[in-house]
Tab-separated table of C-alpha atoms and ligand atoms in Angstrom:
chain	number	residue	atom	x	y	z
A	1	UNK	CA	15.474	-12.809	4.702
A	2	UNK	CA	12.699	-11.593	2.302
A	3	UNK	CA	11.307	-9.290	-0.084
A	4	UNK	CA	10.164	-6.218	1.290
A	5	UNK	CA	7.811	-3.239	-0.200
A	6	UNK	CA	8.213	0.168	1.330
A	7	UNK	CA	5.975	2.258	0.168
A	8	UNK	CA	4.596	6.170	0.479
A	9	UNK	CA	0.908	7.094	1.011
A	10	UNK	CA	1.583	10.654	0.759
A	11	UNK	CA	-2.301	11.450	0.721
A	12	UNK	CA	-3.405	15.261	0.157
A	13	UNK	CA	0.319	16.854	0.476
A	14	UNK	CA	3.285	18.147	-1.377
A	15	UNK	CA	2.772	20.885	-4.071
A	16	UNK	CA	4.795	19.550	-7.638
A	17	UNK	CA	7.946	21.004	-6.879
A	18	UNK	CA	8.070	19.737	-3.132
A	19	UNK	CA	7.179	16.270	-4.659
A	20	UNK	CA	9.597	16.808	-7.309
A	21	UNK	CA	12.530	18.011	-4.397
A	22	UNK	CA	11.479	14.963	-2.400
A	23	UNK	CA	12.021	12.127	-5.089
A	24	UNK	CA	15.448	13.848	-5.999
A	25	UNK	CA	16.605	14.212	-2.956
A	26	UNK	CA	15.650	10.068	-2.056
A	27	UNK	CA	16.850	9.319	-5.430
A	28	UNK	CA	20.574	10.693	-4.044
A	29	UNK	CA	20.601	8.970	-1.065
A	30	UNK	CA	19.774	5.671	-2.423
A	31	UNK	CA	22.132	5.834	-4.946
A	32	UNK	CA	24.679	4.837	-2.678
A	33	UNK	CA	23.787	1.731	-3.026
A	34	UNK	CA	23.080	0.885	-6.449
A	35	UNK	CA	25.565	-1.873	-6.417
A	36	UNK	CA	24.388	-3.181	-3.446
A	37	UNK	CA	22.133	-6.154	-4.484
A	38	UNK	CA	19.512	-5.523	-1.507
A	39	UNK	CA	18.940	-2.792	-2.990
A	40	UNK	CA	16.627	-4.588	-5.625
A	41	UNK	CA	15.031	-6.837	-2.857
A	42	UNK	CA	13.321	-3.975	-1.834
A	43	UNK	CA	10.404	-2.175	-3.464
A	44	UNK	CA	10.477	1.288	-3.037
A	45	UNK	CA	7.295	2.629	-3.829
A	46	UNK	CA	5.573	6.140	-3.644
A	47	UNK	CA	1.928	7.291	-4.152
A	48	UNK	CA	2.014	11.228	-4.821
A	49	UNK	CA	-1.314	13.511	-5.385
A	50	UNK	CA	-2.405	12.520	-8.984
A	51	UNK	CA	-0.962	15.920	-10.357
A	52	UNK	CA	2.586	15.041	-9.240
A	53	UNK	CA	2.729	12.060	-11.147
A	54	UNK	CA	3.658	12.888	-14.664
A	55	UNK	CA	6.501	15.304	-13.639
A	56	UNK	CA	7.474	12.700	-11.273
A	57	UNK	CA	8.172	10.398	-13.572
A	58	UNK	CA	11.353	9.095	-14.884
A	59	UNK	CA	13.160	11.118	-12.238
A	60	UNK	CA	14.665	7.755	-10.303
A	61	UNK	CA	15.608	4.234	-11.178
A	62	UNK	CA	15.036	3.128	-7.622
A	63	UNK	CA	11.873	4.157	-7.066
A	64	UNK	CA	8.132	3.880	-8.218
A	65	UNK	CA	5.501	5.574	-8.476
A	66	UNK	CA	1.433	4.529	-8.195
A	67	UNK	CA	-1.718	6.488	-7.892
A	68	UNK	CA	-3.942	6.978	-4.681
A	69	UNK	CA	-6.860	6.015	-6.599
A	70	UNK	CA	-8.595	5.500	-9.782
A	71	UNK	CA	-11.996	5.424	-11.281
A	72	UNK	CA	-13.691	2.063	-13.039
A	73	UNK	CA	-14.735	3.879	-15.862
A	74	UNK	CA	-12.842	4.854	-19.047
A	75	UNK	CA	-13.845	7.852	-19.622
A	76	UNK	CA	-17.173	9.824	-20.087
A	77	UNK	CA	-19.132	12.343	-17.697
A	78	UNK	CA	-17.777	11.803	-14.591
A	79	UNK	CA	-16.570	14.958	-12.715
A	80	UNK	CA	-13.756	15.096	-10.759
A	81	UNK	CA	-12.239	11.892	-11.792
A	82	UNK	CA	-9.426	10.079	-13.094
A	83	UNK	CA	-9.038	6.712	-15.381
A	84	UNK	CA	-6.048	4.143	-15.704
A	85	UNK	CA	-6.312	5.367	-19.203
A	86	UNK	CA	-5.189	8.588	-17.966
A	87	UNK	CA	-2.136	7.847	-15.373
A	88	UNK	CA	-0.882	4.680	-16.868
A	89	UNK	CA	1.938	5.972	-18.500
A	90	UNK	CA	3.264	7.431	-15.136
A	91	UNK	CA	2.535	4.264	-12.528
A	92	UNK	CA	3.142	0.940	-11.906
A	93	UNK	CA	0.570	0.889	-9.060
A	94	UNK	CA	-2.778	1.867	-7.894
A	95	UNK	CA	-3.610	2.281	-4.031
A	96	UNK	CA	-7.450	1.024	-3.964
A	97	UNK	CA	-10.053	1.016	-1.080
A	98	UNK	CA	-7.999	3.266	1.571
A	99	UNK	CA	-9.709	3.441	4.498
A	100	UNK	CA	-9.973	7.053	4.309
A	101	UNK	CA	-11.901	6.381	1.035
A	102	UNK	CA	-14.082	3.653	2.321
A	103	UNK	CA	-15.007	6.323	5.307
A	104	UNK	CA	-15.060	10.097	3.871
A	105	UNK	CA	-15.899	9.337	0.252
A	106	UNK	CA	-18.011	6.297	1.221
A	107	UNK	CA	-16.607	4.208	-1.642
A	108	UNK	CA	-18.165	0.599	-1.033
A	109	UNK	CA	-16.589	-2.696	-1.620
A	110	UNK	CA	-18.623	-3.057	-4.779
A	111	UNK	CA	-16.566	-0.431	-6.202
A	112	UNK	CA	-13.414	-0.932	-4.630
A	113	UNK	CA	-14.126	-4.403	-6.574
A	114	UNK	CA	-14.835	-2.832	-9.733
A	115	UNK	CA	-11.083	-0.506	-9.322
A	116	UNK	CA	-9.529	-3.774	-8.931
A	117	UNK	CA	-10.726	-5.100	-12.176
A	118	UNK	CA	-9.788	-2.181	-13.993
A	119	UNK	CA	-6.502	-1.545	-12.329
A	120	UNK	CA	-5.623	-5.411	-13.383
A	121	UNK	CA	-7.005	-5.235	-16.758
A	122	UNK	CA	-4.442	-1.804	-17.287
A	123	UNK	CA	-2.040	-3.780	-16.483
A	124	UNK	CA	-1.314	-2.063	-12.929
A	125	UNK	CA	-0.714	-3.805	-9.660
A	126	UNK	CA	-3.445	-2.700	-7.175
A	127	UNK	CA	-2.632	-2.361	-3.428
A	128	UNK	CA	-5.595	-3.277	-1.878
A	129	UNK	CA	-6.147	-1.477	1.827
A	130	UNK	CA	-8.307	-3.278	4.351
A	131	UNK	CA	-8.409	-2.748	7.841
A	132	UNK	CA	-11.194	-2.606	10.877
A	133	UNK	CA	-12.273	0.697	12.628
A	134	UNK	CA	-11.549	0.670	16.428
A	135	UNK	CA	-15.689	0.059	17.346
A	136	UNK	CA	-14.985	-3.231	15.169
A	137	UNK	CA	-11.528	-4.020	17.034
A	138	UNK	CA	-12.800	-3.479	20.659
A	139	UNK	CA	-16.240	-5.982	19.734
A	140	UNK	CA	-14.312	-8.160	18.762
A	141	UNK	CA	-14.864	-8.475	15.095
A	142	UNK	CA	-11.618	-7.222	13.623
A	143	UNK	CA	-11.538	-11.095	11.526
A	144	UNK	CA	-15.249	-10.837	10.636
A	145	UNK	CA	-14.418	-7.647	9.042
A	146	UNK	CA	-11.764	-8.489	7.498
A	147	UNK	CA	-12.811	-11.727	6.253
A	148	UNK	CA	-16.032	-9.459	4.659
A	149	UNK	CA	-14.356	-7.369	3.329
A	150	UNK	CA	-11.377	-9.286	1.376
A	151	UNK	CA	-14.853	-11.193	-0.012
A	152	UNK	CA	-16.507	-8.802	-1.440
A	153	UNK	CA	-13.132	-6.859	-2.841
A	154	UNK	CA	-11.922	-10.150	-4.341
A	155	UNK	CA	-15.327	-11.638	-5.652
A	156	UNK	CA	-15.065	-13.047	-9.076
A	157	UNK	CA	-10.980	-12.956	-9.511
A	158	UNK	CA	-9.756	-16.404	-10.790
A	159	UNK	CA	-6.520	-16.979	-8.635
A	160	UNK	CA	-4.040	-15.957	-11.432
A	161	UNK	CA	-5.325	-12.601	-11.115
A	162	UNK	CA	-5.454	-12.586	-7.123
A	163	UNK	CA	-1.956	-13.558	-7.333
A	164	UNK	CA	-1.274	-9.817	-8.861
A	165	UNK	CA	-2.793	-8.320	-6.055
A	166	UNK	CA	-0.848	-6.431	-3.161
A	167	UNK	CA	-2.761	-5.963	0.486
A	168	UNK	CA	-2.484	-3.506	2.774
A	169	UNK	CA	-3.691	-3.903	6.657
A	170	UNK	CA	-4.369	-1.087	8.176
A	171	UNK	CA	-6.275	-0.680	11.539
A	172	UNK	CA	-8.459	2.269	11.045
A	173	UNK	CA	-7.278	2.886	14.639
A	174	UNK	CA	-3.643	2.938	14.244
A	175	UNK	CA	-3.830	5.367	10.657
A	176	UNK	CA	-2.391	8.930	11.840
A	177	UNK	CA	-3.168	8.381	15.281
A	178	UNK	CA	0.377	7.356	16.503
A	179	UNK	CA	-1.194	4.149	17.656
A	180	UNK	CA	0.453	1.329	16.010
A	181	UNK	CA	-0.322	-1.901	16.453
A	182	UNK	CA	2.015	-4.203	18.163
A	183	UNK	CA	4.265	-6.637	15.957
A	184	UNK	CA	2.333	-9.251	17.577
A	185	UNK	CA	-0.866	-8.286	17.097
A	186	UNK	CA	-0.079	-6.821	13.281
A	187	UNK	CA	1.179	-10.680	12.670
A	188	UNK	CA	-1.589	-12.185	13.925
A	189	UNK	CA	-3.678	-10.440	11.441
A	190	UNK	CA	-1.570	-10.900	9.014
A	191	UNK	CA	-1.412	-14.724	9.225
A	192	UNK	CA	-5.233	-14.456	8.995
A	193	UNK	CA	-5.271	-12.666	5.869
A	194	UNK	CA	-3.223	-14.915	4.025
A	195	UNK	CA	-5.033	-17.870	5.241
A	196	UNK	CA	-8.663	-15.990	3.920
A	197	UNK	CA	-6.972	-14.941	0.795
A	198	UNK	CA	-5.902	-18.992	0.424
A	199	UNK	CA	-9.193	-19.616	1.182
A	200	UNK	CA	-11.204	-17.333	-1.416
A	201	UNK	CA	-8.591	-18.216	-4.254
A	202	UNK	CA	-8.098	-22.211	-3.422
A	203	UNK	CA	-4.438	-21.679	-3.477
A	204	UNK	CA	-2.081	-21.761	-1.022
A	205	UNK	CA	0.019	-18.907	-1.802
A	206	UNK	CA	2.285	-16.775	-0.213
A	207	UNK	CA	1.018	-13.331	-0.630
A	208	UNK	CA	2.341	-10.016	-0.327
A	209	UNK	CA	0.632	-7.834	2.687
A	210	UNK	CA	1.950	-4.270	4.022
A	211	UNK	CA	1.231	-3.019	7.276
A	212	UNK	CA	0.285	0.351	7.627
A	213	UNK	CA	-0.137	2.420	10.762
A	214	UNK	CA	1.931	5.336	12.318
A	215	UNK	CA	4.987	3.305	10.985
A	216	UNK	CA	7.976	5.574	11.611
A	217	UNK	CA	11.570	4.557	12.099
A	218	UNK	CA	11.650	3.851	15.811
A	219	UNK	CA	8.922	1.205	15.135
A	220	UNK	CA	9.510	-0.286	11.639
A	221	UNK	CA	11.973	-2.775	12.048
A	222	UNK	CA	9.980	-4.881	14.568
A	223	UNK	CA	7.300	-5.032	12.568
A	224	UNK	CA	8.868	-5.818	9.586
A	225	UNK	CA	10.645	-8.860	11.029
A	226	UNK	CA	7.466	-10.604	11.628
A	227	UNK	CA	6.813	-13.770	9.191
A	228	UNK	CA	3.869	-12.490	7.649
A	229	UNK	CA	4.498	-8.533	7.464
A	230	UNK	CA	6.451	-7.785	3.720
A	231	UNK	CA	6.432	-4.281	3.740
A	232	UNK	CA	4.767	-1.129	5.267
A	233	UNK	CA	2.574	1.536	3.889
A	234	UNK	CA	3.662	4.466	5.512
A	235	UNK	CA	1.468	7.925	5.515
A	236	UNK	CA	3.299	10.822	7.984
A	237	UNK	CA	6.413	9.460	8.151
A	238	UNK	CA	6.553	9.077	4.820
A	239	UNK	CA	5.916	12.880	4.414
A	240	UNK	CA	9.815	13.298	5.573
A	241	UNK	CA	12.736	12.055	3.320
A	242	UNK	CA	15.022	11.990	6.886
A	243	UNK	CA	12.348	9.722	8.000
A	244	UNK	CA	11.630	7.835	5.036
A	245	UNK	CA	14.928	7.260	4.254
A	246	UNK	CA	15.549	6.300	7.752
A	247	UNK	CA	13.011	3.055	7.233
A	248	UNK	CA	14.489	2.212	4.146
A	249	UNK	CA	17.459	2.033	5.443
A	250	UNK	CA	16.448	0.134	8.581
A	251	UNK	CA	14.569	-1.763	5.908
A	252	UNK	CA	17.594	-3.110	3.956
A	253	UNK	CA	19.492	-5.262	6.893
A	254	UNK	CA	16.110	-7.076	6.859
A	255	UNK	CA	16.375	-8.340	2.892
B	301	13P	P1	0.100	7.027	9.022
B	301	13P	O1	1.416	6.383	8.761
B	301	13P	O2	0.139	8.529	9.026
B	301	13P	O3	-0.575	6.457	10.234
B	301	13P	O4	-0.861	6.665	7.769
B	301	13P	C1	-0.979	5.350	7.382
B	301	13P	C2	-1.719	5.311	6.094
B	301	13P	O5	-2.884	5.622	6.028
B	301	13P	C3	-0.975	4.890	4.891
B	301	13P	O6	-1.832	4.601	3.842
């Protein structure tokens, strides 16, 4: 039995009012078990396009919200943007270092280092995404990368501040592809993580690490019963409240 985080990466989708539908809809459906206890063992989390967040908020006590991403800077000239400043009132948490904004928007660790200090310093609990691209998997360097890359993302944190800090693995390979990773292999990674995350802090801490990957309902449960796997970051399945609602469900015999 153990904490779990389920949470939505709905990337570029939903107009407002199909965001706004979705969460009201979930919101129903989970209110059948507000006096179920589980219920608060499980984070229920979603990340809407930036616009949906305001009117988003507010609209469910189960459920909350963070932001896809955020920029290190305050405010000033920078086109296109958004700050903490800006969202904070609406989110609790702030997806950082996607894989999707490592690759297209080649966003470097240096930054993704610099959204973790400002996401922290706001107050906001950044879900940091790491994961290796399939080239890096089949050379065998999926822990090289890994290891590099939670180095360089966490350089400078004192451990208090690492402790705040949510992962995400996600195989580049596995993201939209309908190639998951097996339970086995996801642990295995897993169990590396939080021994390089022990190892960069000098604590040894249980930490808090998703798995995301074409996670849909027929596959979540496996992977969620592994030791080391507390939650999954889910992107098209997520897109469905049948099938999100499906892996929450599936989600709460495991708390
Ligand atoms: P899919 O679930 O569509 O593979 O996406 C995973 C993801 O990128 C979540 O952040």
């Amino acid at each position: 039995m153990k904490d779990l985080i389920i949470a939505a990466n709905w990337k570029m989708n939903k107009t407002i009012p199909e965001c706004i539908s979705f969460i009201s809809d979930l919101d129903i459906r989970l209110s059948q078990w507000e006096l179920n206890p589980k219920l608060k063992k499980l984070g229920i989390l979603i990340f809407p396009p930036a616009i949906s967040l305001h009117p988003m908020n507010g609209r469910s006590k189960f459920i909350s919200l963070g932001c896809q991403n955020i920029y290190f800077e305050e405010s000033g000239a920078y086109t296109g943007e958004i700050s903490v400043k800006m969202i904070r009132e609406y989110t609790e948490y702030a997806l950082i270092g996607h894989s999707e904004r490592r690759e297209i928007f080649k966003e470097t660790d240096k930054e993704i280092n610099k959204k973790i200090k400002t996401s922290l310093d706001a107050g906001l609990a950044p879900l940091l995404c790491i994961g290796e691209t399939l080239d890096e998997r089949e050379a065998d360097k999926t822990f090289d990368r890994l290891a590099e890359q939670l180095r360089s993302d966490l350089s400078g944190f004192p451990p208090i501040e690492i402790e705040k800090i949510i992962f995400a693995y996600e195989p580049v390979w596995a993201i939209g592809t309908g190639r998951t990773a097996t339970p086995e292999q996801a642990q295995e990674v897993h169990a590396f993580i939080t021994e390089e995350i022990n190892k960069i802090s000098g604590r040894e801490n249980k930490r808090m690490i998703l798995y995301g990957g074409s996670v849909k309902p027929e596959n979540s449960k496996e992977l969620l019963t592994k030791k080391d796997i507390n939650g999954a970051l889910i992107g098209g399945a997520s897109l469905n409240v049948e099938s999100f609602f499906a892996i929450i469900e599936k989600s709460l015999e495991l708390v």
